[in-house]
Every structure is written in structure tokens, then in C-alpha cells.
């Protein structure tokens, strides 16, 4: 690709570090500089065992090769001669107009499934704006941790990265929410903390947090709030599930509501659990599609005291809703076990997650793979292979009374705990909290 005579090439050196090189003609001085940088990186990583290195090793290598300021940015380097100044000026002038021509460019895989990796089974997406991240990061972290249980993910719009970068030196003091209490802090410190949180979780593919890719846009000229709204609209068109905007900006929320995008604005006493449950219930009620504006009371239903939180839990008392949630967790748990035990050989054993639709399907799967897989998970329990041969209707159908519901929940809760024995403490704590909440809701209903 050439812009005004400036050639751009992408190369990957032996250390696996990708960089862009801008070279004009055959300038020997530039070539010498590039070789110096290349050698320095190689020497820095030479001590890695068996040629392997972690993300931390790469960060250390880059930091030792280039100078960084206190904010983690590369220090400005003097240009060696006038030719380099001309090249950079030309590039900057051309790149300034790149967004205007972006819709005309062809992006590989921009409209196929590759651009939506990790979203195939997601039921809800939370799109967040910059102020919500800065003000309610603790709530967002708790919501992220609930992603597996409630099958949702958090999307960071690309414009948020730029806005956070622009705020990292701000000394303006603001009030933020932290564990239900209000704390003061500078916007700059909060922006840097938000950047660290995003970076850490984007590096973890199982974190339930994703960043918007460059090609994941409908309107490439949109900016600021309109860019965040465009992000919501893009993902609503691409996934079979709900897209919910998390924002305290009333103007942005009004724009979103006019496009039938659900919104949540924070109110005192609101918890991540409450947000996750309401999103799940909304998804169940609407069948995965956003309802008309007249039904969009999602953010208004978010209340700020203990009584409203209890009302949200009472929404779960209907046995169909509770059993649907348990079934979803059960299917996900069985699939996780099968992937862990068989790994790359899973496709050869006759297993298909798509065949798990009902409790009967799950029971049949556990029975079929009892000897090779599930017997280990239920060792020491009263559950045997014969248990799955013919489960009573009480454990397979929608409960018609509270007695049947109690039996149903006790059995399947026990099954889920056994399926989680190889999961980490964090996952087990999340499961326990979810099951405990449903048990408590059912008990409260029985006592009434």
C-alpha cells in the first residue's frame, strides 16, 4: 500500500513482535536504526527458556528498548534528519482523512463470523460509555464476574479507549461509587485505573469483556456519543440477543431509546446482581429481541432500596423462570466438562452441545458418558449411572407446586455442584451465590 510515495510494510521478527515500518526509498540510516532496534529486542528476550516468553516478558523487553514516561507512553525522540520529518508529515496528513474513506475500504472477514468470535452463544451484551466505567468500575467488575452464569458479555466501544486516554492527566476531582459508598478521586487516576482494568481483562479471553474492533461499525464517521450508539446498533444487528447500554448520560440514553436500545442508568443501591438478573429476565420475556419503546421500562425498573431489590428477586419465583435458568447453567456445565475431559478429541466421541435442549437430554448425555467422564465427578455421592436411566417427572418437568419445586431444586443444585468440582474457587463461589439466591427466593415464596 502506498500513500504519496510512502511505502508501508508489516513484518514479524523472530521474537514474534509485530511492528509497522515506514521506509522511503532505500534510506541506509533508517535501515540501520531498524536493525539496531531489532537486535536490541532479540538480546532482551534471549534469556527466555526454550524460546518462550510471557506478556510480561514482552512488556519488559519493549520498556527496556524504548523510553517510557510516567504514564506509560513512549517518550518523544528527535528526528535524525529532515527527510524523516517530511515522511512523517506526509503520513500524518493522509491518515487524518482515513476515516472519510474507510467505508470504501475492504476489510477481510468484516461481515463474517470471525468478527464475532466469542459471541455465538451470548444472550445479552452490555455496551458501556466512558463515564459509567469511571464512576462505577466496581459494579462493572462484579457484572463481568457474573458473565458466565448469566451468559452475558461487556463491550468496550473503541471511542472509550480514546476518551480514557485523553482523561488520564486530568486533576479534576469527582465522586464515584465503590461498594455502595461514595468516594472522591481525580478523573485522571480513575481513567488510568479503568485503562488497567480493560487491559487486564482483554488479555484474558475468558473474562466476559470484549473490545469493539475497528471494522465493527455501521457508521465510520460517527464520533463520541454517536459512536457509542453506533456500537450498540452494530451488535444488535449481529447477535441473536439483547444489547443494553450502560450510561448515566440522559441525552445518550434518549438517543438509544429512540432506536429501541435498552438502557440502564445507575441509581443508589443498584447491584451488579440486580442488573444481570433484570437483563436475563428481559431476555427470557422477549425471546432475545428488543421490544417496542412502550415496553422499554428496563432502566425505570431499577430501584435504589432493599424493597425494590426484593421485588426483582420475586420475579424469579415463577418455577418456569427458575428452571430455565438452572437448565441453561446445567447445559453450560456439561459442555465445560466434556471439553475439559476430551479437549481436541471431543469431535470424535459423538457429543454435540446442540443436542442438549431439555433436562432429559442432559440426563441422557451424563448416562452415555458416565464411565468415561461423569463417574469421577459424582464419586462419593448417592448418584449412580442407573439414576439417570429414568428420572421421575418431578425432576424433568415444570414444577406445579412448591413441594415439587423444592425437590427439583435440591436435586439439580447437587448435580451442578458435582459438575463444578474441577472449577476454580471463583466459579464455585459464583455458582453457590446463584443457587443460594434461587433457593432463598423459593423459600420466601413458600412462607407467604
Coordinates of C-alpha atoms in Angstrom, one line a residue:
X1 CA 0.0 0.0 0.0
X2 CA 1.4 3.5 -0.9
X3 CA 0.3 6.9 0.2
X4 CA 2.1 9.8 -1.6
X5 CA 5.1 7.6 -2.2
X6 CA 5.4 6.3 1.3
X7 CA 5.5 2.5 1.4
X8 CA 4.1 0.6 4.4
X9 CA 5.0 -3.0 5.2
X10 CA 4.2 -5.3 8.1
X11 CA 6.9 -7.7 9.4
X12 CA 7.2 -10.0 12.3
X13 CA 10.6 -10.6 13.8
X14 CA 11.8 -13.9 15.3
X15 CA 10.7 -12.8 18.8
X16 CA 7.1 -12.6 17.5
X17 CA 6.8 -8.8 17.8
X18 CA 4.7 -7.1 15.1
X19 CA 5.5 -3.6 14.1
X20 CA 4.8 -1.2 11.2
X21 CA 7.8 0.2 9.4
X22 CA 7.6 3.3 7.2
X23 CA 10.5 3.5 4.8
X24 CA 11.0 5.8 1.9
X25 CA 13.3 4.6 -0.9
X26 CA 16.4 2.8 0.4
X27 CA 17.5 5.2 3.2
X28 CA 20.5 3.5 4.8
X29 CA 20.3 5.5 8.0
X30 CA 16.7 4.3 8.6
X31 CA 17.7 0.7 7.8
X32 CA 20.5 0.9 10.4
X33 CA 18.1 2.3 13.0
X34 CA 15.6 -0.5 12.4
X35 CA 18.3 -3.2 12.7
X36 CA 19.5 -1.7 16.0
X37 CA 16.0 -1.9 17.4
X38 CA 15.6 -5.4 16.1
X39 CA 18.9 -6.6 17.7
X40 CA 18.1 -5.0 21.0
X41 CA 14.8 -6.8 21.2
X42 CA 16.3 -10.1 20.3
X43 CA 19.0 -9.7 23.0
X44 CA 16.5 -8.7 25.7
X45 CA 14.4 -11.9 25.0
X46 CA 17.4 -14.2 24.5
X47 CA 17.2 -15.3 28.1
X48 CA 13.7 -16.8 27.7
X49 CA 13.6 -20.5 28.4
X50 CA 13.2 -22.6 25.3
X51 CA 12.3 -19.5 23.3
X52 CA 9.1 -19.0 25.2
X53 CA 8.0 -15.8 26.9
X54 CA 5.0 -14.3 28.6
X55 CA 3.2 -11.0 28.0
X56 CA 5.1 -9.6 31.0
X57 CA 8.4 -10.5 29.2
X58 CA 7.3 -8.6 26.1
X59 CA 6.3 -5.6 28.2
X60 CA 9.7 -5.7 29.9
X61 CA 11.6 -6.0 26.6
X62 CA 9.7 -3.1 25.0
X63 CA 10.2 -1.0 28.1
X64 CA 13.9 -1.6 28.2
X65 CA 14.2 -0.9 24.4
X66 CA 12.2 2.3 24.3
X67 CA 11.9 5.1 26.9
X68 CA 8.5 5.5 28.6
X69 CA 7.2 8.4 30.6
X70 CA 5.3 8.1 33.9
X71 CA 2.0 7.5 32.1
X72 CA 3.4 4.5 30.1
X73 CA 3.7 6.4 26.8
X74 CA 6.9 6.3 24.6
X75 CA 8.9 9.4 25.0
X76 CA 9.3 11.7 22.0
X77 CA 12.5 11.0 20.1
X78 CA 14.3 13.6 17.9
X79 CA 14.3 13.0 14.2
X80 CA 17.8 12.4 12.8
X81 CA 17.4 14.4 9.6
X82 CA 15.0 16.4 7.6
X83 CA 13.9 13.5 5.4
X84 CA 12.2 11.8 8.3
X85 CA 10.3 14.9 9.1
X86 CA 8.9 15.1 5.6
X87 CA 7.9 11.5 5.6
X88 CA 6.0 11.8 9.0
X89 CA 4.3 15.0 7.9
X90 CA 3.1 13.4 4.7
X91 CA 1.8 10.3 6.6
X92 CA 0.0 12.4 9.2
X93 CA -1.8 14.5 6.6
X94 CA -3.0 11.4 4.8
X95 CA -4.0 9.5 7.9
X96 CA -6.1 12.4 9.1
X97 CA -8.6 11.7 6.2
X98 CA -8.6 8.0 6.6
X99 CA -11.9 7.8 8.4
X100 CA -13.6 9.6 5.5
X101 CA -12.5 6.9 3.1
X102 CA -12.9 3.9 5.5
X103 CA -16.4 2.9 4.2
X104 CA -14.8 2.4 0.7
X105 CA -12.1 0.1 2.0
X106 CA -12.4 -3.6 2.0
X107 CA -11.8 -5.3 5.3
X108 CA -11.1 -9.1 5.4
X109 CA -13.7 -11.0 7.4
X110 CA -15.6 -7.8 8.2
X111 CA -19.0 -9.4 7.6
X112 CA -18.5 -13.0 8.5
X113 CA -18.4 -14.9 11.8
X114 CA -14.8 -14.3 12.5
X115 CA -15.5 -10.7 13.6
X116 CA -18.0 -12.1 16.3
X117 CA -15.7 -14.7 17.8
X118 CA -16.8 -15.3 21.4
X119 CA -20.4 -14.0 20.9
X120 CA -22.1 -17.0 19.2
X121 CA -24.0 -18.1 22.4
X122 CA -24.2 -14.8 24.2
X123 CA -27.7 -13.8 25.3
X124 CA -27.0 -10.2 26.3
X125 CA -24.4 -7.6 25.6
X126 CA -23.7 -4.6 27.9
X127 CA -22.2 -1.6 26.0
X128 CA -20.7 0.9 28.4
X129 CA -19.7 4.6 27.9
X130 CA -16.7 6.3 29.4
X131 CA -18.4 8.0 32.4
X132 CA -20.0 4.7 33.5
X133 CA -16.7 3.0 33.6
X134 CA -15.0 5.7 35.6
X135 CA -17.9 6.1 38.1
X136 CA -19.0 2.5 38.6
X137 CA -16.0 0.3 37.9
X138 CA -16.6 -1.9 40.9
X139 CA -20.1 -2.6 39.7
X140 CA -18.8 -3.4 36.2
X141 CA -16.2 -5.8 37.6
X142 CA -18.9 -7.7 39.6
X143 CA -21.1 -7.7 36.4
X144 CA -18.2 -9.1 34.5
X145 CA -17.7 -11.9 37.0
X146 CA -21.4 -12.8 36.5
X147 CA -21.0 -13.2 32.8
X148 CA -20.6 -17.0 32.7
X149 CA -23.6 -17.6 35.0
X150 CA -25.9 -15.3 33.1
X151 CA -24.4 -15.7 29.7
X152 CA -23.7 -12.1 29.0
X153 CA -20.6 -10.0 28.0
X154 CA -19.4 -6.4 28.3
X155 CA -18.4 -4.5 25.2
X156 CA -16.0 -1.5 25.4
X157 CA -16.6 0.8 22.4
X158 CA -13.4 1.8 20.6
X159 CA -14.2 5.5 21.2
X160 CA -14.0 4.9 25.0
X161 CA -10.2 4.0 24.7
X162 CA -9.5 7.4 23.1
X163 CA -11.6 9.3 25.7
X164 CA -9.9 7.5 28.6
X165 CA -6.5 8.3 27.2
X166 CA -7.5 11.9 26.9
X167 CA -8.6 12.0 30.6
X168 CA -5.6 10.3 32.2
X169 CA -3.9 13.5 33.1
X170 CA -7.0 15.3 34.4
X171 CA -6.7 16.6 38.0
X172 CA -10.5 17.3 38.3
X173 CA -12.0 15.7 41.4
X174 CA -15.2 13.6 41.1
X175 CA -17.3 11.4 43.3
X176 CA -17.5 7.7 42.4
X177 CA -19.4 4.7 43.7
X178 CA -17.5 1.9 45.5
X179 CA -19.1 -1.0 47.2
X180 CA -22.3 1.0 47.8
X181 CA -20.4 4.1 49.2
X182 CA -19.3 7.3 47.6
X183 CA -15.6 8.1 47.3
X184 CA -13.7 11.1 45.8
X185 CA -10.9 10.8 43.3
X186 CA -9.3 12.6 40.4
X187 CA -10.6 11.8 37.0
X188 CA -7.1 11.2 35.8
X189 CA -6.4 8.5 38.4
X190 CA -9.8 6.9 37.7
X191 CA -9.1 6.9 33.9
X192 CA -5.8 5.2 34.4
X193 CA -7.4 2.6 36.7
X194 CA -10.1 2.0 34.1
X195 CA -7.4 1.5 31.4
X196 CA -5.6 -1.0 33.6
X197 CA -8.9 -2.9 34.2
X198 CA -9.7 -3.0 30.5
X199 CA -6.1 -4.1 29.5
X200 CA -6.1 -6.9 32.1
X201 CA -9.4 -8.4 31.1
X202 CA -8.9 -8.0 27.3
X203 CA -5.8 -10.1 27.7
X204 CA -7.9 -12.9 29.2
X205 CA -10.2 -14.5 26.6
X206 CA -12.5 -15.9 29.3
X207 CA -13.1 -12.6 31.1
X208 CA -16.5 -11.8 29.6
X209 CA -15.1 -8.5 28.4
X210 CA -14.5 -7.7 24.8
X211 CA -13.4 -4.6 22.9
X212 CA -15.0 -3.2 19.8
X213 CA -12.9 -4.0 16.7
X214 CA -12.2 -1.3 14.0
X215 CA -14.5 -3.0 11.5
X216 CA -17.4 -3.5 13.9
X217 CA -19.2 -0.3 12.9
X218 CA -22.1 0.8 10.8
X219 CA -21.2 4.5 10.5
X220 CA -17.4 5.0 10.3
X221 CA -17.8 8.8 10.6
X222 CA -19.6 8.7 14.0
X223 CA -17.9 10.2 17.0
X224 CA -18.2 10.5 20.8
X225 CA -21.8 9.6 21.9
X226 CA -22.9 8.8 18.4
X227 CA -20.0 6.3 18.1
X228 CA -21.2 4.5 21.3
X229 CA -24.8 4.4 19.9
X230 CA -23.4 3.1 16.6
X231 CA -21.6 0.3 18.6
X232 CA -25.0 -0.7 20.2
X233 CA -26.7 -0.7 16.8
X234 CA -23.9 -2.8 15.2
X235 CA -24.1 -5.6 17.7
X236 CA -27.9 -5.6 17.8
X237 CA -27.8 -6.4 14.1
X238 CA -25.1 -9.1 14.6
X239 CA -26.2 -11.2 17.6
X240 CA -29.4 -13.0 18.5
X241 CA -29.8 -11.4 21.9
X242 CA -30.3 -8.2 23.8
X243 CA -28.0 -5.2 23.6
X244 CA -28.1 -2.9 26.7
X245 CA -26.5 0.5 27.1
X246 CA -24.9 1.3 30.5
X247 CA -24.8 5.1 30.7
X248 CA -25.7 7.9 33.1
X249 CA -25.8 10.3 30.2
X250 CA -29.5 11.2 29.7
X251 CA -29.0 12.6 26.2
X252 CA -27.3 9.4 25.1
X253 CA -29.9 7.3 26.8
X254 CA -32.7 9.2 24.9
X255 CA -30.9 8.5 21.6
X256 CA -30.6 4.8 22.5
X257 CA -34.3 4.5 23.5
X258 CA -35.3 6.2 20.2
X259 CA -33.5 3.3 18.5
X260 CA -35.2 0.7 20.7
X261 CA -31.9 0.0 22.6
X262 CA -32.5 -0.9 26.3
X263 CA -30.6 1.4 28.8
X264 CA -29.5 1.2 32.4
X265 CA -28.6 4.3 34.4
X266 CA -27.1 3.8 37.9
X267 CA -29.1 4.5 41.0
X268 CA -28.0 4.3 44.6
X269 CA -28.3 0.7 45.9
X270 CA -28.2 -0.9 42.5
X271 CA -26.1 -4.0 42.3
X272 CA -24.5 -6.0 39.5
X273 CA -26.6 -9.0 40.5
X274 CA -29.7 -6.9 40.0
X275 CA -28.6 -5.7 36.6
X276 CA -27.7 -9.2 35.5
X277 CA -31.0 -10.7 36.7
X278 CA -33.1 -8.0 35.0
X279 CA -31.2 -8.5 31.8
X280 CA -31.7 -12.2 32.0
X281 CA -35.5 -11.8 32.7
X282 CA -35.9 -9.3 29.9
X283 CA -34.2 -11.7 27.5
X284 CA -36.5 -14.5 28.6
X285 CA -39.6 -12.4 28.2
X286 CA -38.7 -11.0 24.8
X287 CA -37.2 -14.2 23.3
X288 CA -33.9 -12.4 22.7
X289 CA -35.2 -9.5 20.7
X290 CA -35.8 -5.9 21.9
X291 CA -39.4 -5.0 22.4
X292 CA -41.1 -1.8 21.4
X293 CA -40.5 1.5 23.1
X294 CA -43.7 1.3 25.1
X295 CA -42.3 -1.8 26.9
X296 CA -38.8 -0.3 27.5
X297 CA -39.1 0.2 31.2
X298 CA -35.8 -1.6 31.9
X299 CA -33.9 1.3 33.4
X300 CA -37.1 2.6 35.2
X301 CA -37.4 -0.7 36.9
X302 CA -34.0 -0.3 38.5
X303 CA -34.7 0.9 42.0
X304 CA -32.5 2.1 44.8
X305 CA -33.6 0.4 48.0
X306 CA -33.9 -3.0 49.6
X307 CA -37.6 -3.3 48.8
X308 CA -37.1 -2.9 45.1
X309 CA -34.3 -5.5 45.2
X310 CA -36.7 -7.9 46.8
X311 CA -39.2 -7.2 44.0
X312 CA -36.6 -8.2 41.5
X313 CA -36.0 -11.5 43.3
X314 CA -39.7 -12.1 43.4
X315 CA -39.7 -12.1 39.6
X316 CA -37.7 -15.3 39.7
X317 CA -40.2 -17.1 41.8
X318 CA -42.1 -18.4 38.8
X319 CA -40.9 -22.0 38.5
X320 CA -40.5 -21.8 34.7
X321 CA -38.0 -18.9 35.0
X322 CA -36.0 -20.7 37.7
X323 CA -36.0 -24.0 35.9
X324 CA -35.0 -22.3 32.7
X325 CA -32.0 -20.7 34.4
X326 CA -31.0 -24.0 36.0
X327 CA -31.2 -25.8 32.7
X328 CA -29.0 -23.1 31.0
X329 CA -26.4 -23.5 33.7
X330 CA -26.6 -27.3 33.5
X331 CA -26.1 -27.4 29.7
X332 CA -23.1 -25.0 30.1
X333 CA -21.6 -27.1 32.9
X334 CA -21.9 -30.4 30.9
X335 CA -20.4 -28.8 27.9
X336 CA -17.5 -27.5 30.0
X337 CA -16.8 -30.9 31.5
X338 CA -16.9 -32.6 28.1
X339 CA -14.4 -30.0 26.7
X340 CA -12.1 -30.3 29.7
X341 CA -12.0 -34.1 29.6
X342 CA -11.8 -34.7 25.8
X343 CA -10.2 -31.5 24.6
X344 CA -9.2 -31.8 20.9
X345 CA -10.8 -35.3 20.6
X346 CA -14.3 -34.1 21.5
X347 CA -15.5 -34.1 17.9
X348 CA -14.7 -37.9 17.6
X349 CA -16.8 -39.2 20.6
X350 CA -20.3 -38.4 19.3
X351 CA -21.0 -35.4 21.5
X352 CA -22.8 -32.3 20.3
X353 CA -23.9 -29.4 22.6
X354 CA -26.7 -28.5 20.2
X355 CA -28.4 -31.8 21.2
X356 CA -28.7 -30.6 24.8
X357 CA -32.1 -28.9 24.9
X358 CA -34.1 -30.4 27.8
X359 CA -33.3 -31.9 31.2
X360 CA -33.9 -35.3 29.7
X361 CA -31.2 -34.6 27.0
X362 CA -28.8 -33.7 29.8
X363 CA -29.6 -36.8 31.8
X364 CA -29.1 -39.0 28.7
X365 CA -25.7 -37.3 28.0
X366 CA -24.5 -37.9 31.5
X367 CA -25.6 -41.6 31.3
X368 CA -23.9 -42.1 27.9
X369 CA -20.6 -40.7 29.1
X370 CA -20.8 -42.0 32.7
X371 CA -18.0 -44.5 32.7
X372 CA -15.5 -42.3 30.7
X373 CA -16.3 -39.0 32.2
X374 CA -19.0 -38.3 34.8
X375 CA -18.5 -41.2 37.3
X376 CA -15.4 -39.3 38.5
X377 CA -17.4 -36.2 39.2
X378 CA -20.1 -37.9 41.2
X379 CA -17.7 -40.2 43.2
X380 CA -18.8 -40.4 46.8
X381 CA -22.4 -39.3 46.1
X382 CA -25.6 -41.3 46.0
X383 CA -25.9 -40.7 42.3
X384 CA -25.1 -43.7 40.1
X385 CA -25.4 -44.5 36.4
X386 CA -28.8 -46.1 37.0
X387 CA -30.0 -42.8 38.5
X388 CA -30.1 -41.3 35.0
X389 CA -31.9 -44.2 33.3
X390 CA -35.3 -43.0 34.3
X391 CA -35.6 -39.8 36.3
X392 CA -39.0 -39.0 37.8
X393 CA -41.2 -36.4 36.1
X394 CA -40.7 -34.1 39.1
X395 CA -37.1 -33.6 38.0
X396 CA -37.8 -33.2 34.3
X397 CA -40.9 -31.1 34.0
X398 CA -42.1 -27.7 35.2
X399 CA -43.0 -27.9 38.9
X400 CA -46.7 -27.5 39.6
X401 CA -46.4 -26.9 43.3
X402 CA -43.8 -25.8 45.9
X403 CA -43.1 -29.3 47.2
X404 CA -42.2 -30.4 43.7
X405 CA -40.1 -27.3 43.2
X406 CA -38.2 -27.9 46.4
X407 CA -37.3 -31.5 45.3
X408 CA -36.3 -30.2 41.8
X409 CA -34.0 -27.5 43.1
X410 CA -32.3 -29.8 45.7
X411 CA -31.5 -32.5 43.1
X412 CA -30.2 -30.3 40.3
X413 CA -28.3 -28.0 42.7
X414 CA -26.5 -31.0 43.9
X415 CA -25.8 -32.1 40.3
X416 CA -24.4 -28.7 39.4
X417 CA -22.1 -28.6 42.5
X418 CA -20.6 -32.0 41.4
X419 CA -20.1 -30.8 37.9
X420 CA -18.2 -27.8 39.3
X421 CA -15.7 -29.8 41.4
X422 CA -12.8 -29.1 39.0
X423 CA -13.7 -25.5 38.5
X424 CA -11.8 -22.8 40.4
X425 CA -12.9 -21.2 43.7
X426 CA -14.2 -18.1 41.9
X427 CA -16.6 -20.2 39.7
X428 CA -17.8 -22.2 42.6
X429 CA -18.5 -19.1 44.7
X430 CA -20.5 -17.7 41.8
X431 CA -22.5 -20.9 41.4
X432 CA -23.2 -21.1 45.1
X433 CA -24.4 -17.4 45.2
X434 CA -26.7 -18.0 42.2
X435 CA -28.2 -21.2 43.6
X436 CA -28.5 -19.7 47.1
X437 CA -30.4 -16.7 45.7
X438 CA -32.8 -19.0 43.9
X439 CA -33.3 -21.2 47.0
X440 CA -34.0 -18.1 49.1
X441 CA -36.5 -16.8 46.6
X442 CA -38.3 -20.1 46.5
X443 CA -38.3 -20.3 50.4
X444 CA -39.7 -16.8 50.7
X445 CA -42.5 -17.6 48.3
X446 CA -43.3 -20.8 50.2
X447 CA -43.5 -18.9 53.5
X448 CA -46.0 -16.4 52.1

